[in-house]
Coordinates of C-alpha atoms and ligand atoms in Angstrom, one line a residue:
X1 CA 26.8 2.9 -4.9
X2 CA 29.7 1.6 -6.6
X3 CA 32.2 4.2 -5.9
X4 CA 30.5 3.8 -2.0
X5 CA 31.6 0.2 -2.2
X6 CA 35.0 0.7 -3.8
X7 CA 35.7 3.5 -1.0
X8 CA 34.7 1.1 2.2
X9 CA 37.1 -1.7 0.7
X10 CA 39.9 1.0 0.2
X11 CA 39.3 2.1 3.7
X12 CA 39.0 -1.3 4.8
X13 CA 42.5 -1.9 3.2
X14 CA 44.3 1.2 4.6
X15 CA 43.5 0.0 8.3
X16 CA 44.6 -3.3 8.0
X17 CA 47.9 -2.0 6.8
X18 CA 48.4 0.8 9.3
X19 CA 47.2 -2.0 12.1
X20 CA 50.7 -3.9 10.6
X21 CA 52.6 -0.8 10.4
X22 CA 51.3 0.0 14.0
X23 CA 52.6 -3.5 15.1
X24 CA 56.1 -3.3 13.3
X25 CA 56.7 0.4 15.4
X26 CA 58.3 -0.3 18.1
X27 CA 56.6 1.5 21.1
X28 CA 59.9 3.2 21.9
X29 CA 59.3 5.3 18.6
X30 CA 56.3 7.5 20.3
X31 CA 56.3 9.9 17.8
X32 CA 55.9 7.4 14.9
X33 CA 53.7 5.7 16.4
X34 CA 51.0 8.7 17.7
X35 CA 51.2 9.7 14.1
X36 CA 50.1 6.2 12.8
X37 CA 47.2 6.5 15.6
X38 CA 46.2 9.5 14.2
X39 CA 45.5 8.6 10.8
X40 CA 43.9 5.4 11.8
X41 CA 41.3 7.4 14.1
X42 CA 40.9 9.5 10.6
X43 CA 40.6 6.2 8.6
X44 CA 38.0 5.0 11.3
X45 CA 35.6 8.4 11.6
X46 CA 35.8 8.3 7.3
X47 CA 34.4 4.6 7.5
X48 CA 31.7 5.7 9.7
X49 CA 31.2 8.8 7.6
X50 CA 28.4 9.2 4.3
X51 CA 30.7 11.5 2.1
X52 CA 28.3 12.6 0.0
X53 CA 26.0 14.5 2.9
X54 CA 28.1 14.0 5.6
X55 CA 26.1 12.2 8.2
X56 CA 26.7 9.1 9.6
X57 CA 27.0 5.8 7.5
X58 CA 24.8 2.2 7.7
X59 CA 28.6 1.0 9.2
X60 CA 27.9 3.6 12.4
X61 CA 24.4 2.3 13.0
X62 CA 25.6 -0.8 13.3
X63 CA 28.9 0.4 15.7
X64 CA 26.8 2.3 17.6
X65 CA 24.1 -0.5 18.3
X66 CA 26.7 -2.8 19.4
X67 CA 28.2 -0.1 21.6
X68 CA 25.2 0.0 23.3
X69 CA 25.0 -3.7 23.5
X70 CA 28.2 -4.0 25.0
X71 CA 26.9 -1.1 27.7
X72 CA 23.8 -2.8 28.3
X73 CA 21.4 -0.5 27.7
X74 CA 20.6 -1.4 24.2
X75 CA 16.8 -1.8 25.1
X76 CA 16.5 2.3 26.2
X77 CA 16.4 2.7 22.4
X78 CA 13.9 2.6 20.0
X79 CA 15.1 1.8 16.0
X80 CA 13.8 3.3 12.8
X81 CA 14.0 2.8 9.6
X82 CA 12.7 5.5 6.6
X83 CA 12.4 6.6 3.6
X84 CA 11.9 10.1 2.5
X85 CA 8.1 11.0 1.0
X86 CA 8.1 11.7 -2.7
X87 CA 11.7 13.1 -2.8
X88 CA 12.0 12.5 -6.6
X89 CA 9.1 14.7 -6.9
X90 CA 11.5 17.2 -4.7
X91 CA 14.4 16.6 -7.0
X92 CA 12.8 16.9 -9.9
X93 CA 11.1 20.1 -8.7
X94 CA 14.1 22.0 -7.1
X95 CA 17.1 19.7 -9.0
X96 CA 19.0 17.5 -7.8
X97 CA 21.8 19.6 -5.8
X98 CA 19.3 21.9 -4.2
X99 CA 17.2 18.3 -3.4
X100 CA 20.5 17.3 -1.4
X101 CA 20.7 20.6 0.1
X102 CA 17.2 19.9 1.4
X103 CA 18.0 16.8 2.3
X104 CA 20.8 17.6 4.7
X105 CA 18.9 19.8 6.3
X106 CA 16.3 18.0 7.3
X107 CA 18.5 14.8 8.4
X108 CA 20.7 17.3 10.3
X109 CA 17.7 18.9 12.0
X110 CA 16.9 15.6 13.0
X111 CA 20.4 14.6 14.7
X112 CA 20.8 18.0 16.4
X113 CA 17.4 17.3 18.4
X114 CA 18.8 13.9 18.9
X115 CA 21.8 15.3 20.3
X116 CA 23.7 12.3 22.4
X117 CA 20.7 10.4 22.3
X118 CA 20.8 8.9 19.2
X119 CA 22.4 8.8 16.0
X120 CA 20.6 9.0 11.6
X121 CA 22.7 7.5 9.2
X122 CA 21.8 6.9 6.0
X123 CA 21.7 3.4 3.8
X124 CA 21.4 4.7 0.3
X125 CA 19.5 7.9 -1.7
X126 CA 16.5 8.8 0.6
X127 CA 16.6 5.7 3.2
X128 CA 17.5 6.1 6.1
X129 CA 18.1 4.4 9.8
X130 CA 18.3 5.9 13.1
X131 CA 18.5 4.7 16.7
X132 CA 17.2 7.0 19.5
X133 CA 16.0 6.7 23.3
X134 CA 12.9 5.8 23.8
X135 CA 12.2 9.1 25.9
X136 CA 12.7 10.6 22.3
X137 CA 9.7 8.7 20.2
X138 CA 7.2 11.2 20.1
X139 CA 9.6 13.7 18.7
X140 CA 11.0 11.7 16.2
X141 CA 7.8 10.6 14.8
X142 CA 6.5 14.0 14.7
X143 CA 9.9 15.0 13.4
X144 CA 9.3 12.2 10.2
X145 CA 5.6 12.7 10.2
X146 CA 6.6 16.4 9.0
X147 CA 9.1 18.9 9.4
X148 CA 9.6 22.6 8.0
X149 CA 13.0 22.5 6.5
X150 CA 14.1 27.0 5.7
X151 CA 15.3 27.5 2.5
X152 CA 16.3 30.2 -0.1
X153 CA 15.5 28.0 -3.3
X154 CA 13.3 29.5 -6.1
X155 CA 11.9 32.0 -3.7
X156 CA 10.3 29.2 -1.6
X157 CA 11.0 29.7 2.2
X158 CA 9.5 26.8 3.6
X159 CA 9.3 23.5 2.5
X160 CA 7.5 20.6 4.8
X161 CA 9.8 17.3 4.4
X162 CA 8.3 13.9 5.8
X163 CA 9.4 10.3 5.6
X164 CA 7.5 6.8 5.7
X165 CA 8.3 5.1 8.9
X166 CA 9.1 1.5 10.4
X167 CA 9.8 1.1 14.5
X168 CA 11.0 -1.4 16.5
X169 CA 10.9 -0.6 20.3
X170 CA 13.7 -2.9 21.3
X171 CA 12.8 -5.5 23.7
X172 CA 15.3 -8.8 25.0
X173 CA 18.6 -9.8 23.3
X174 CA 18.1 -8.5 19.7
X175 CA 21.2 -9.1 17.1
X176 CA 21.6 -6.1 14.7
X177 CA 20.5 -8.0 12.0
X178 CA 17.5 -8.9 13.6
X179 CA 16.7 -5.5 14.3
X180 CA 17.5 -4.0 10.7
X181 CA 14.9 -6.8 9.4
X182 CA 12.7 -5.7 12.1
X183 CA 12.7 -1.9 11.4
X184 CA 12.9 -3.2 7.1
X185 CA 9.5 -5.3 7.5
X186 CA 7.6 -2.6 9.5
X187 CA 9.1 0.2 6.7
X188 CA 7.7 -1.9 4.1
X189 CA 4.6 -2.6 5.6
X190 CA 4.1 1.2 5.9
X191 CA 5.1 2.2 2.8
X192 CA 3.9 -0.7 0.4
X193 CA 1.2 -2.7 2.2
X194 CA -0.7 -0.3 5.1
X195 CA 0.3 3.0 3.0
X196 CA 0.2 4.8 5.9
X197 CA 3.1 7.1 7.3
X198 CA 4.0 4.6 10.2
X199 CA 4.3 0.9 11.2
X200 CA 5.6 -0.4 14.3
X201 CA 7.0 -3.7 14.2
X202 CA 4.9 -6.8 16.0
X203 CA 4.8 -10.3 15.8
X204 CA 1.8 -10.1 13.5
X205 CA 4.1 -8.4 11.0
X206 CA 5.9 -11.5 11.1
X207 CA 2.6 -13.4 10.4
X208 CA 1.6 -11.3 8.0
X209 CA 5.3 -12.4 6.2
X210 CA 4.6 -15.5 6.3
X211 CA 1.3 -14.9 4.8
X212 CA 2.8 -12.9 2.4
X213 CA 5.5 -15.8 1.0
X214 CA 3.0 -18.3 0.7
X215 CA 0.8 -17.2 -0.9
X216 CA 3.6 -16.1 -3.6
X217 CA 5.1 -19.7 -3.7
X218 CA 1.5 -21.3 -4.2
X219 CA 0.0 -18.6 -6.8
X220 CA 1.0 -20.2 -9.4
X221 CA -0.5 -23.8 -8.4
X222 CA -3.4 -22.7 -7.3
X223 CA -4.3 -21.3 -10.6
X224 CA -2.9 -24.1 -12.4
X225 CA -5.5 -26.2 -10.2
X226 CA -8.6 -24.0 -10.5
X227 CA -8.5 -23.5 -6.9
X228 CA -9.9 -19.7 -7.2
X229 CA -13.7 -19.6 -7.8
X230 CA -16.4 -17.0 -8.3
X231 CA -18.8 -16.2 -5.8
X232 CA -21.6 -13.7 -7.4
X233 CA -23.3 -11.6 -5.0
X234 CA -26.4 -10.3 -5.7
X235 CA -28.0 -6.7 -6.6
X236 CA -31.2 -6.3 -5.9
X237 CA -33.4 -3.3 -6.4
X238 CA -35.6 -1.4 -3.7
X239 CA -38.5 -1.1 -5.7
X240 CA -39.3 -4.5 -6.0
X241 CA -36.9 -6.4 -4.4
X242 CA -35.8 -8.3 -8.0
X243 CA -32.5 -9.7 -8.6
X244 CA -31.0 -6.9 -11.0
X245 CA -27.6 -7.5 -11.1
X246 CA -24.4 -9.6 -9.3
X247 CA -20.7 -8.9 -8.3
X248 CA -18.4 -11.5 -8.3
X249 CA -16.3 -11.9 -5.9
X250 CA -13.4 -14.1 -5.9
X251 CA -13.0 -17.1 -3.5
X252 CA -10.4 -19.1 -3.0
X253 CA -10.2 -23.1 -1.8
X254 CA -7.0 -24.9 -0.9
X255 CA -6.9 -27.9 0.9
X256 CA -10.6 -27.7 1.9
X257 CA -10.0 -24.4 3.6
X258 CA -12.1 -21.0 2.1
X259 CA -9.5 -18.2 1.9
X260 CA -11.2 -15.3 1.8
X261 CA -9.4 -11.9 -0.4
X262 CA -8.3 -10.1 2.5
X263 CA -6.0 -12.8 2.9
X264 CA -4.3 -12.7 -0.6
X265 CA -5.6 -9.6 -2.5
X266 CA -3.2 -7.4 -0.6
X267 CA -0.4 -9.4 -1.1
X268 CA -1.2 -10.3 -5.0
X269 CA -1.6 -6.2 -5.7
X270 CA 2.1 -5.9 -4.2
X271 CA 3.4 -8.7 -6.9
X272 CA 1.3 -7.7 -10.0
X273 CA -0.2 -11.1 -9.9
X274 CA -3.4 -9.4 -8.7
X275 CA -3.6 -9.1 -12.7
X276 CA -3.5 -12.5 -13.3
X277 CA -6.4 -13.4 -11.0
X278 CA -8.6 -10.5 -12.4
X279 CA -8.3 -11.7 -15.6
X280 CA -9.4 -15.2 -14.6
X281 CA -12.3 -14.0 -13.1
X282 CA -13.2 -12.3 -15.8
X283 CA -12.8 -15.2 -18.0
X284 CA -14.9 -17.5 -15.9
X285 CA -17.5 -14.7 -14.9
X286 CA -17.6 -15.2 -18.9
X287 CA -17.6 -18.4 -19.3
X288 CA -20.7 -18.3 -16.6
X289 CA -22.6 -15.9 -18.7
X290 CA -22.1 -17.3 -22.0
X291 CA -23.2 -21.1 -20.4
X292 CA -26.3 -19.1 -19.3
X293 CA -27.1 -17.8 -22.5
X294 CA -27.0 -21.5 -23.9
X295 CA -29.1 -22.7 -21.8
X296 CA -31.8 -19.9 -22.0
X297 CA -31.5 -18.4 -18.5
X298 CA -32.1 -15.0 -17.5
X299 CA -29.1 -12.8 -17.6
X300 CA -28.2 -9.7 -15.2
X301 CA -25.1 -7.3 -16.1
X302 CA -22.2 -8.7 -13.7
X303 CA -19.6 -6.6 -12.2
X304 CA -15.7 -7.5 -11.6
X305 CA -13.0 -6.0 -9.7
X306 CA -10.3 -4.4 -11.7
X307 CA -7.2 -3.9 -9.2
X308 CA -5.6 -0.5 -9.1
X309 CA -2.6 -2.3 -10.8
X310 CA -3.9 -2.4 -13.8
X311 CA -3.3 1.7 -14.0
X312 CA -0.4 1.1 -16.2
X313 CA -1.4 -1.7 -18.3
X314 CA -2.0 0.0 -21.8
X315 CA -3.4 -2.9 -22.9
X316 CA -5.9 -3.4 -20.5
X317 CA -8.6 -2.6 -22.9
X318 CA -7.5 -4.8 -25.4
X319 CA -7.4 -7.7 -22.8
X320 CA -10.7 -7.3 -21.5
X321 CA -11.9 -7.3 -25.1
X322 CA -10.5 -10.2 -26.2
X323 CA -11.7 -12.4 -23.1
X324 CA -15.2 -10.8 -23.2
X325 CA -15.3 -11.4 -27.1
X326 CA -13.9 -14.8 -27.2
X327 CA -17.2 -16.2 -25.3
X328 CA -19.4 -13.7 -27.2
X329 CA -20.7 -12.3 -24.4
X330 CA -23.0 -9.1 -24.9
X331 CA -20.7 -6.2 -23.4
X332 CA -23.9 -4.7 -21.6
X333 CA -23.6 -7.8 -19.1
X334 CA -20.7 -7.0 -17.7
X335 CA -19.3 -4.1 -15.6
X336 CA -15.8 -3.2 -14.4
X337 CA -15.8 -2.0 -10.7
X338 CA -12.2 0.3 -10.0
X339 CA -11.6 1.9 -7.0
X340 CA -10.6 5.7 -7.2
X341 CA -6.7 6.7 -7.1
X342 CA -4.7 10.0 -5.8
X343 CA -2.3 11.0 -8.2
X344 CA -2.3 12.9 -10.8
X345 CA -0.6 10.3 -13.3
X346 CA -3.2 7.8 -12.3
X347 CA -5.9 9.9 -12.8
X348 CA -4.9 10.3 -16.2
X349 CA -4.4 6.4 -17.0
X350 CA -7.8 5.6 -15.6
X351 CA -9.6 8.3 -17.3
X352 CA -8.4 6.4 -20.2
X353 CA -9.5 3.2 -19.3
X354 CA -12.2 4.7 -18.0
X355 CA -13.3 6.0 -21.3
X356 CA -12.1 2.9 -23.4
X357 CA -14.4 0.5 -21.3
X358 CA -17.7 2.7 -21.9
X359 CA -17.1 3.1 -25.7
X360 CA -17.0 -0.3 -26.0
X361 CA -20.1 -0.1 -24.2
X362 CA -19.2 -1.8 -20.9
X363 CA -20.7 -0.3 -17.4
X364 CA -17.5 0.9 -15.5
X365 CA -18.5 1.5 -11.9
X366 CA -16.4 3.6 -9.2
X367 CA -16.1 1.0 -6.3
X368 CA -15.9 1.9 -2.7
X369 CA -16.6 5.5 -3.1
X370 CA -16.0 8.0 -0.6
X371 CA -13.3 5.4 1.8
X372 CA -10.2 7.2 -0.3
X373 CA -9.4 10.4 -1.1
X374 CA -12.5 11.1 -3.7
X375 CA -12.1 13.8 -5.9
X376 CA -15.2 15.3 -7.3
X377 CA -13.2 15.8 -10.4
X378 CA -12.8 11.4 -10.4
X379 CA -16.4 12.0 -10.8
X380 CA -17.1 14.9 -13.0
X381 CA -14.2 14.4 -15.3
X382 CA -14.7 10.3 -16.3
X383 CA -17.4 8.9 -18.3
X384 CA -18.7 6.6 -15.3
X385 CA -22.3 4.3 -15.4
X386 CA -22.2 3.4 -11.7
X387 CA -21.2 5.0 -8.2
X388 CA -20.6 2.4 -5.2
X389 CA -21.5 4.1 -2.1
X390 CA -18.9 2.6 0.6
X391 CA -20.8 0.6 3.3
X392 CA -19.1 3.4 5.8
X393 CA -21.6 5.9 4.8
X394 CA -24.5 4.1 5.5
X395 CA -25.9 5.1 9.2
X396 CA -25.6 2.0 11.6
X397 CA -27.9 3.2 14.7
X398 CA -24.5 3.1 16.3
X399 CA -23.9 4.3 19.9
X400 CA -22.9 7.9 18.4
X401 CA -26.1 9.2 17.5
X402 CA -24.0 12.4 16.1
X403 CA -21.8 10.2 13.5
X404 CA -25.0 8.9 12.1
X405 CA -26.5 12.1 11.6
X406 CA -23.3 12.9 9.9
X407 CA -23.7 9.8 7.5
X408 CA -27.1 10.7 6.7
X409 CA -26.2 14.4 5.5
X410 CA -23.3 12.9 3.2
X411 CA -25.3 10.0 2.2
X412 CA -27.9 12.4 0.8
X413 CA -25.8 14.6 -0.8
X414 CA -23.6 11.7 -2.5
X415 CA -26.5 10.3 -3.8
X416 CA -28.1 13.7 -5.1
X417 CA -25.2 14.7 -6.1
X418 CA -24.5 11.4 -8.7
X419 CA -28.1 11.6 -9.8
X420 CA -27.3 15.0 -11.3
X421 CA -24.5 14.0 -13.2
X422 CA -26.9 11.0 -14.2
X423 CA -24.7 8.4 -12.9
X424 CA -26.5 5.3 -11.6
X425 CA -26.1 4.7 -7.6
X426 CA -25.8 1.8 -5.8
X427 CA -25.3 1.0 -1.7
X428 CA -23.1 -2.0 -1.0
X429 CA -23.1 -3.4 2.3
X430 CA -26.5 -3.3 3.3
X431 CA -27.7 -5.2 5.8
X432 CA -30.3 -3.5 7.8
X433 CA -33.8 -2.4 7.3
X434 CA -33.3 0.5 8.4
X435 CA -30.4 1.5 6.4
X436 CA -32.7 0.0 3.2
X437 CA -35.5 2.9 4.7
X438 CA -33.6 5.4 4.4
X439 CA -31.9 4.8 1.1
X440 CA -35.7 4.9 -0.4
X441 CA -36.0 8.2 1.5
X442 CA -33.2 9.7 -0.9
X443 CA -33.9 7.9 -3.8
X444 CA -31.2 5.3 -4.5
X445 CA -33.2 1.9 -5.2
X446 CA -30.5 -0.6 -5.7
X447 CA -28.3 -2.0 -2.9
X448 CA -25.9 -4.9 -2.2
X449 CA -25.7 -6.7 1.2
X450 CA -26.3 -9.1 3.8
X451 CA -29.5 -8.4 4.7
X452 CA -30.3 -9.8 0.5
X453 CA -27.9 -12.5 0.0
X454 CA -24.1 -12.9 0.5
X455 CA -21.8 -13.6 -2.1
X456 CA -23.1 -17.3 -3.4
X457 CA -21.5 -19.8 -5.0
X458 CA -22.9 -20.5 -8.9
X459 CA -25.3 -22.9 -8.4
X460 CA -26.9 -20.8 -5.6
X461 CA -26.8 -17.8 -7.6
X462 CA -28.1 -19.7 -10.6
X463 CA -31.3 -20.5 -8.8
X464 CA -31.7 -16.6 -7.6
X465 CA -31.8 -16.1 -11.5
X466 CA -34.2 -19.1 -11.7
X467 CA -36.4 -17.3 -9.5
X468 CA -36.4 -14.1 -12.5
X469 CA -38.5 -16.0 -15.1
Ligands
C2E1 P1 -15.5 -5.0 -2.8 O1 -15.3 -5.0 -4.2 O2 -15.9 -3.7 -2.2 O3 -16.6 -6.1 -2.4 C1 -17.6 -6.0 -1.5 C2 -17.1 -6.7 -0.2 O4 -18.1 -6.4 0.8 C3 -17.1 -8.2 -0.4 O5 -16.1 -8.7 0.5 C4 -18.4 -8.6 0.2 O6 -18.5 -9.9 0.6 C5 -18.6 -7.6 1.3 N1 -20.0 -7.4 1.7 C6 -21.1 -7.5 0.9 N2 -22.2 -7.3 1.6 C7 -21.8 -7.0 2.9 C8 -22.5 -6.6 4.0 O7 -23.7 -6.5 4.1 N3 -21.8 -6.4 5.1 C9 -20.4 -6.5 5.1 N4 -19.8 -6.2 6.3 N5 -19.7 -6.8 4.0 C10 -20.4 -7.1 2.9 P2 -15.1 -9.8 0.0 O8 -15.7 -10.7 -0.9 O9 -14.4 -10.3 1.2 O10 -14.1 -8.9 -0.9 C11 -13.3 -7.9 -0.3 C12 -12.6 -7.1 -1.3 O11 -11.7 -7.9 -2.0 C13 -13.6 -6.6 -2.4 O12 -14.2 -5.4 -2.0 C14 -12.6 -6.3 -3.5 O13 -12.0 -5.1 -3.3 C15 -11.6 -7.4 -3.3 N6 -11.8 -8.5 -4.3 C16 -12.7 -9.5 -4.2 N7 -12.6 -10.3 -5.3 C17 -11.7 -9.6 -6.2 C18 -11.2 -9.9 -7.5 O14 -11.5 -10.8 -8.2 N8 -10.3 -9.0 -8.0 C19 -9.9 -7.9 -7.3 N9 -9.0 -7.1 -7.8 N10 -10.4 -7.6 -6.0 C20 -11.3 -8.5 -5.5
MG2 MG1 -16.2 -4.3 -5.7
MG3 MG1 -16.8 -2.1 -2.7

């Protein structure tokens, strides 16, 4: 980046001296003066130019955007921004050279289709920019959502390249820099927030910004204040319709307004802060108990969210211990709920937590299971107490009779299927009879939901445990 740097300002430099030298020629001296236009039309195409895989700079984007300005059509084009899918993975599998080689295939593949209606030019490494006719959309994001790229490397032929995505249809008198952010928020929201393939830029994006950079600047307040609470919502078995356990669920008050965690979750988990708050749950979920056990209450096992985040905390254990133990709360009342994760290197740090959590005899449940990718192996292969089913397999007697049929078979076989490996099962999102009927009609007797309670604040939930003795 460096060199890059160093070779734009050299450039730079060399034109602004062959400009003088152009204007000290006196035009009468054509021959001089054709060969000092050469060079500066060599000078120009090498400032436009990414010398490393020869394809067109950041500096061209920019160039040809304000060409198209100046011609009026600027709002024929559609920008993009991307960044190439897992291409470390691709370097460190092939090597580095034969990752380039890759590389420039698949950007030139993409410029050749564009022909003269558009133009890829790369920022840095795997990101990339490219502005296109709108008439060419649909290739392009079937171009980034996956392309075969040939190749001779390792006795592979055929290697499918794909990139995450931001667009911005161009609409009124954009500047270029208010494009780039465009195309950069849309990119991020694909890539970091949504993880999908593909974002295209709206004005809720900007919301969602703004959402973003608040919460960040008032985190640290807000905690400071005591403005997060715990909500617990309870879980209740089928067979007699007792209170048998709780989730809490975080809540958050500022300025007499509830925030609910869609709002701020998200945006935490991108920071790490998410950590922060989980551990401060934790603590006053705690805190709760231990108050409970003072005052001679009943007590149910209650089950807190552990953010994906935590993957690569190697202390995590050690944390939760040393909150848990500092109230001397019994570590059969509380249970960590993680949600399951797709790589391989995650699969490995939460089989270890995994594993940590029930030897110090906690309940470690798999939340929301059956929305991601689930592996069978997430199940077979970690030492879990607890399977959430995911409210989206529970029928709804919506209009599409066949999708509930289809719910039905899975929800059977789920639940049969963690039976056998003598996990514990639970249904979350309950809130029909109906849905309860059939639940009992395969066997799984606990359940969370609406139709029981929602999540309640302490005092509420206090009473519900009232109601045990
Ligand atoms: P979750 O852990 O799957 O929690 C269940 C969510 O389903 C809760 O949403 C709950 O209010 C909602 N719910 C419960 N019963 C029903 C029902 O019958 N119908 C419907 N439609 N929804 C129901 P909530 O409280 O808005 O939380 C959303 C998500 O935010 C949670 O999903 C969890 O992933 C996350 N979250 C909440 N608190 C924390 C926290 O302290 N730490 C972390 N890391 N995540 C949290
Ligand atoms: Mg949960
Ligand atoms: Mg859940």
């Amino acid at each position: 980046m460096e060199q890059k740097e160093t070779n734009r300002f050299a450039i730079k430099c060399f034109m602004e001296k062959m400009g003088e030298l152009m204007n000290e020629v006196s035009p009468e001296n054509k021959s001089e003066y054709e060969r000092l236009n050469e060079l500066m039309e060599l000078a120009k195409s090498l400032s436009f130019e990414d010398a490393s895989i020869h394809t067109y700079n950041l500096n061209y984007f920019f160039k040809y955007m304000d060409d198209r300005r100046q011609e009026g059509c600027l709002e024929e084009f559609t920008a993009c921004r991307f960044d190439m899918k897992r291409f470390s993975v691709i370097n460190h599998q092939f090597g580095r050279e034969n990752g380039t080689k890759l590389l420039i295939r698949f950007i030139r593949g993409l410029q050749e289709r564009l022909g003269e209606d558009g133009c890829v030019c790369r920022i840095q490494g795997d990101s990339f920019v490219a502005l296109f006719k709108k008439t060419c959309l649909d290739f392009v994001m079937e171009y980034l959502g996956g392309a075969i790229v040939e190749t001779k490397i390792r006795g592979k032929r055929r290697i499918t390249l794909s990139a995450y995505a931001g667009y911005y249809e161009i609409v009124g008198k954009r500047t270029s820099e208010e494009i780039m952010d465009r195309i950069s928020l849309a990119l991020n929201m694909a890539k970091y927030t949504q993880k999908v393939p593909y974002v295209f830029f709206d004005e809720e994006i900007l919301k969602a910004v703004d959402n973003e950079k608040w919460v960040e600047s008032v985190f640290a307040d807000a905690m400071a204040q005591e403005e997060f609470m715990v909500y617990y919502q309870p879980k209740v078995s089928l067979k007699n319709y007792r209170l048998t356990g709780a989730e809490a669920l975080c809540r958050w008050k500022h300025d007499g307004e509830m925030i609910l965690p869609f709002r701020f979750i998200p945006v935490l988990e991108q920071s790490h802060l998410i950590c922060e708050l989980d551990f401060y749950i934790l603590e006053h979920v705690c805190q709760d108990i231990s108050r409970w056990m003072k005052e001679g209450m009943p007590i149910v096992r209650v089950s807190v969210n552990l953010s994906r985040v935590h993957l690569g905390d190697v202390d995590l254990l050690q944390h939760v211990l040393d909150i848990v133990d500092k109230y001397k709360v019994p570590h059969e009342y509380i249970e960590l709920e993680l949600t399951e994760t797709t790589t391989d290197v995650d699969f490995r740090e939460l089989k270890h937590i995994v594993t940590g959590l029930r030897m110090q005899g906690f309940s470690v449940a798999v939340d929301d299971f059956g929305v991601g990718y689930s592996s069978l192996n997430l199940i077979r292969e970690m030492p879990w107490k607890m399977l959430k089913i995911d409210k989206s397999f529970l029928p709804d007697g919506s209009e599409d009779e066949e999708e509930d049929v289809q719910k039905k078979v899975m929800l059977k076989h789920i639940i049969g299927m963690a039976q056998n490996l003598g996990l514990e099962c639970i249904a979350e999102g309950v809130e029909t009879v109906e849905q309860v009927t059939i639940l009992k009609e395969n066997n799984c007797y606990l359940a969370q939901g609406y139709l029981f309670d929602r999540p309640l604040p302490v005092e509420d939930f206090e009473k519900r445990l009232d109601g045990l003795v």
